[in-house]
Amino acid sequence: MPGRLAAIRIALISFLRGIPLFFTSRPGTPLRVLCLMAFDTVHVLRTSRRLSVQKIRELAALLDFGSYANDYYDGKQFSFEKYQMTRRLLKAHDSKLVVREYLNRLRELEKQRPATGGDDRRHSQAQLYREVVVRLSLGMLAAASLEEMTVEEGIEATLQTADFELLFRIVMLCQVIDDVIDYRQDADAGLPGLMTCSTSPTRALKLTSASAARYADQRSLSTSPALFPFRLALWGVAALTRTAILYGYGRMILHAACCCSAPVTENSVSDNARS
């Protein structure tokens, strides 16, 4: 295993390799590009070899495909033509078995998705739902990038190996940011999430903040020098998550202030009308 400086060099090269992907149509978002960089780093740490350009394209297609599948189950608009085209591309990359297992598992998970609203128990169910979906996505990517792995083994790796556990925590913190910022849209669409599966938004934000703190806690994580870039990334994403949560609290305070001022304004208008 490389030391800290060597691990930083490996991660930096992965970052530089991925920069052109920010300017391509696939994968569709900067976050997915960062995910590809992370998996390239993991591949080097595990095999001492870089991901091939063809494999990176395959993983990019898998990331987009996973996004299309989730949009379908969330009832969001997406291009069915792009979905089919991506699936044909993955079939050409010999990813048919990985895709099939991913879809079968995702279909079963979506049948058990929690409803919005509820108490602390419902929030725990939503958190577990989010975690299982993230582990499945990481397991799919692990099976495609580390060909000796199956999807099941990739899922187990997020529970048992230090590198994939760090990746899992980073992705979950990104999920927290997404749930906090998109709370209103998710609530209007009736989508389950860390913020919507609670009757009280204030209580939901408090529980979500506690969950984020557990994901960010590095005391139980491996101190291997080879994993320093991932621990550094976890620290950075945790800082962004705390900022998002503060934004969530600020938005609630502003909303409460607007609600309180509205009756005062209406009463003033009524008094003026009577006068």
CSV table of N, CA and C in Angstrom, one decimal, residues 6 16 30 49 55 72 76 90-91 112 136 141 144 146 152 176 250 266:
chain,number,residue,atom,x,y,z
A,6,ALA,N,2.3,9.3,-1.8
A,6,ALA,CA,2.1,8.5,-3.0
A,6,ALA,C,0.6,8.4,-3.3
A,16,LEU,N,-6.8,14.7,-12.6
A,16,LEU,CA,-6.3,15.3,-13.9
A,16,LEU,C,-6.9,14.5,-15.1
A,30,PRO,N,-21.2,17.1,-12.7
A,30,PRO,CA,-19.9,17.1,-12.1
A,30,PRO,C,-19.7,16.1,-11.0
A,49,ARG,N,-3.1,-0.5,-11.1
A,49,ARG,CA,-3.4,-0.2,-12.6
A,49,ARG,C,-4.5,0.9,-12.7
A,55,LYS,N,-13.1,1.5,-19.9
A,55,LYS,CA,-13.8,1.2,-18.7
A,55,LYS,C,-14.4,2.5,-18.0
A,72,TYR,N,-37.0,7.4,-13.1
A,72,TYR,CA,-38.2,6.7,-13.5
A,72,TYR,C,-39.1,6.4,-12.2
A,76,LYS,N,-40.0,11.3,-12.2
A,76,LYS,CA,-39.5,12.5,-12.8
A,76,LYS,C,-39.4,12.4,-14.3
A,90,LEU,N,-24.3,-0.1,-22.7
A,90,LEU,CA,-23.8,-1.0,-21.7
A,90,LEU,C,-23.8,-2.4,-22.1
A,91,LYS,N,-24.8,-2.8,-22.9
A,91,LYS,CA,-24.8,-4.2,-23.4
A,91,LYS,C,-23.6,-4.4,-24.3
A,112,GLN,N,-40.6,-1.1,-1.5
A,112,GLN,CA,-40.6,-0.9,0.0
A,112,GLN,C,-40.3,0.5,0.4
A,136,LEU,N,-26.2,-0.1,-3.1
A,136,LEU,CA,-26.5,-0.8,-4.4
A,136,LEU,C,-25.8,-0.1,-5.6
A,141,LEU,N,-21.1,-0.2,-9.5
A,141,LEU,CA,-19.9,0.4,-10.0
A,141,LEU,C,-18.7,-0.4,-9.7
A,144,ALA,N,-18.5,-3.4,-11.9
A,144,ALA,CA,-18.1,-3.1,-13.3
A,144,ALA,C,-16.6,-2.7,-13.3
A,146,LEU,N,-14.1,-3.4,-10.8
A,146,LEU,CA,-13.2,-4.5,-10.3
A,146,LEU,C,-13.9,-5.8,-10.8
A,152,GLU,N,-23.2,-8.1,-5.4
A,152,GLU,CA,-23.3,-8.5,-3.9
A,152,GLU,C,-22.1,-8.2,-3.2
A,176,VAL,N,-27.4,14.0,1.8
A,176,VAL,CA,-27.9,14.9,2.8
A,176,VAL,C,-28.0,16.3,2.2
A,250,GLY,N,-31.6,28.5,8.1
A,250,GLY,CA,-31.9,29.8,7.8
A,250,GLY,C,-33.2,30.0,7.0
A,266,GLU,N,-52.1,41.7,7.1
A,266,GLU,CA,-53.5,41.6,6.8
A,266,GLU,C,-54.4,42.4,7.8
